[in-house]
Amino acid sequence: QVRLVESGGGLVQAGGSLRLSCAGSGRSFANYYMAWFRQAPGKEREFVAVINWFGTITYYGDSVKGRFTMSRDNAKNTVYLQMGSLKTEDAAVYYCAAGPEMADYRYWGQGTQVTVSS
């Protein structure tokens, strides 16, 4: 069982940066793929990024490539999403997720709101 808690959301101007954190509890945190998703009002949930167990492999959604960076610190049971060059269309609730395999996400956080002003 893994419990996930996101933090770091808030209001930022377009072009600015923000770093999200997702703290996990549970002994097996380092054994999970970790991912970020987002969902804006009226839109479907969108994949943002995923990272493997050791933090050596990452994949990003096309809409955030080159602007967002995902990392993890297994000693702190935490993953991060560094977001840069933010656009108004990046505004959403951001969720982190954990799973034993990529795309098999069994645990989800409660989400953190990101608002981007123009």
GROMACS .gro file of C-alpha atoms in nm:
model
  118
    1GLN     CA    1   0.000   0.000   0.000
    2VAL     CA    2   0.129   0.345  -0.092
    3ARG     CA    3  -0.020   0.673   0.018
    4LEU     CA    4   0.061   0.975  -0.198
    5VAL     CA    5   0.035   1.342  -0.106
    6GLU     CA    6   0.098   1.615  -0.361
    7SER     CA    7   0.205   1.968  -0.277
    8GLY     CA    8   0.349   2.275  -0.442
    9GLY     CA    9   0.056   2.385  -0.652
   10GLY     CA   10  -0.051   2.746  -0.669
   11LEU     CA   11  -0.091   3.051  -0.889
   12VAL     CA   12   0.184   3.145  -1.130
   13GLN     CA   13   0.209   3.380  -1.426
   14ALA     CA   14   0.248   3.247  -1.776
   15GLY     CA   15   0.614   3.194  -1.849
   16GLY     CA   16   0.689   3.122  -1.486
   17SER     CA   17   0.799   2.809  -1.305
   18LEU     CA   18   0.663   2.588  -1.033
   19ARG     CA   19   0.779   2.270  -0.866
   20LEU     CA   20   0.537   2.006  -0.752
   21SER     CA   21   0.623   1.740  -0.498
   22CYS     CA   22   0.461   1.409  -0.426
   23ALA     CA   23   0.550   1.242  -0.097
   24GLY     CA   24   0.484   0.873  -0.066
   25SER     CA   25   0.451   0.652   0.235
   26GLY     CA   26   0.508   0.282   0.239
   27ARG     CA   27   0.803   0.052   0.236
   28SER     CA   28   0.793  -0.021  -0.135
   29PHE     CA   29   0.807   0.331  -0.271
   30ALA     CA   30   1.133   0.269  -0.456
   31ASN     CA   31   0.978  -0.030  -0.632
   32TYR     CA   32   0.711   0.172  -0.808
   33TYR     CA   33   0.695   0.358  -1.129
   34MET     CA   34   0.577   0.708  -1.049
   35ALA     CA   35   0.381   0.931  -1.279
   36TRP     CA   36   0.216   1.269  -1.301
   37PHE     CA   37  -0.118   1.328  -1.463
   38ARG     CA   38  -0.332   1.637  -1.487
   39GLN     CA   39  -0.694   1.715  -1.544
   40ALA     CA   40  -0.843   2.048  -1.639
   41PRO     CA   41  -1.215   2.126  -1.597
   42GLY     CA   42  -1.419   1.964  -1.870
   43LYS     CA   43  -1.122   1.774  -2.007
   44GLU     CA   44  -1.002   1.419  -1.981
   45ARG     CA   45  -0.715   1.325  -1.758
   46GLU     CA   46  -0.387   1.374  -1.941
   47PHE     CA   47  -0.057   1.196  -1.896
   48VAL     CA   48   0.226   1.432  -1.805
   49ALA     CA   49   0.534   1.230  -1.712
   50VAL     CA   50   0.656   0.899  -1.574
   51ILE     CA   51   0.979   0.788  -1.411
   52ASN     CA   52   1.120   0.445  -1.346
   53TRP     CA   53   1.229   0.296  -1.014
   54PHE     CA   54   1.581   0.434  -1.021
   55GLY     CA   55   1.500   0.766  -1.177
   56THR     CA   56   1.707   0.685  -1.484
   57ILE     CA   57   1.426   0.674  -1.740
   58THR     CA   58   1.159   0.935  -1.792
   59TYR     CA   59   0.891   0.988  -2.051
   60TYR     CA   60   0.685   1.299  -2.107
   61GLY     CA   61   0.362   1.389  -2.271
   62ASP     CA   62   0.404   1.580  -2.595
   63SER     CA   63   0.248   1.893  -2.454
   64VAL     CA   64   0.513   1.927  -2.180
   65LYS     CA   65   0.828   1.794  -2.344
   66GLY     CA   66   1.118   2.029  -2.306
   67ARG     CA   67   0.940   2.234  -2.038
   68PHE     CA   68   0.880   1.990  -1.753
   69THR     CA   69   1.127   1.765  -1.574
   70MET     CA   70   1.037   1.477  -1.347
   71SER     CA   71   1.275   1.341  -1.087
   72ARG     CA   72   1.264   1.127  -0.776
   73ASP     CA   73   1.449   1.092  -0.448
   74ASN     CA   74   1.385   0.745  -0.311
   75ALA     CA   75   1.563   0.827   0.013
   76LYS     CA   76   1.292   1.087   0.074
   77ASN     CA   77   1.010   0.885  -0.083
   78THR     CA   78   0.939   1.185  -0.301
   79VAL     CA   79   0.899   1.261  -0.668
   80TYR     CA   80   0.910   1.605  -0.820
   81LEU     CA   81   0.777   1.778  -1.125
   82GLN     CA   82   0.970   2.089  -1.220
   83MET     CA   83   0.750   2.292  -1.452
   84GLY     CA   84   0.890   2.575  -1.659
   85SER     CA   85   0.771   2.811  -1.933
   86LEU     CA   86   0.421   2.758  -1.802
   87LYS     CA   87   0.129   2.828  -2.029
   88THR     CA   88  -0.232   2.900  -1.945
   89GLU     CA   89  -0.319   2.560  -2.088
   90ASP     CA   90  -0.105   2.395  -1.820
   91ALA     CA   91  -0.360   2.496  -1.558
   92ALA     CA   92  -0.514   2.185  -1.407
   93VAL     CA   93  -0.527   1.965  -1.102
   94TYR     CA   94  -0.207   1.763  -1.100
   95TYR     CA   95  -0.207   1.413  -0.961
   96CYS     CA   96   0.075   1.175  -0.889
   97ALA     CA   97   0.032   0.803  -0.925
   98ALA     CA   98   0.228   0.492  -0.841
   99GLY     CA   99   0.231   0.144  -0.982
  100PRO     CA  100   0.442  -0.167  -1.022
  101GLU     CA  101   0.462  -0.123  -1.397
  102MET     CA  102   0.442   0.169  -1.634
  103ALA     CA  103   0.075   0.243  -1.707
  104ASP     CA  104  -0.039   0.019  -1.420
  105TYR     CA  105  -0.106   0.289  -1.166
  106ARG     CA  106  -0.276   0.157  -0.857
  107TYR     CA  107  -0.232   0.441  -0.614
  108TRP     CA  108  -0.327   0.804  -0.661
  109GLY     CA  109  -0.286   1.122  -0.464
  110GLN     CA  110  -0.559   1.375  -0.398
  111GLY     CA  111  -0.420   1.629  -0.642
  112THR     CA  112  -0.281   1.980  -0.626
  113GLN     CA  113  -0.420   2.276  -0.819
  114VAL     CA  114  -0.201   2.468  -1.061
  115THR     CA  115  -0.338   2.796  -1.195
  116VAL     CA  116  -0.157   2.990  -1.466
  117SER     CA  117  -0.253   3.351  -1.527
  118SER     CA  118  -0.198   3.527  -1.857
   0.00000   0.00000   0.00000
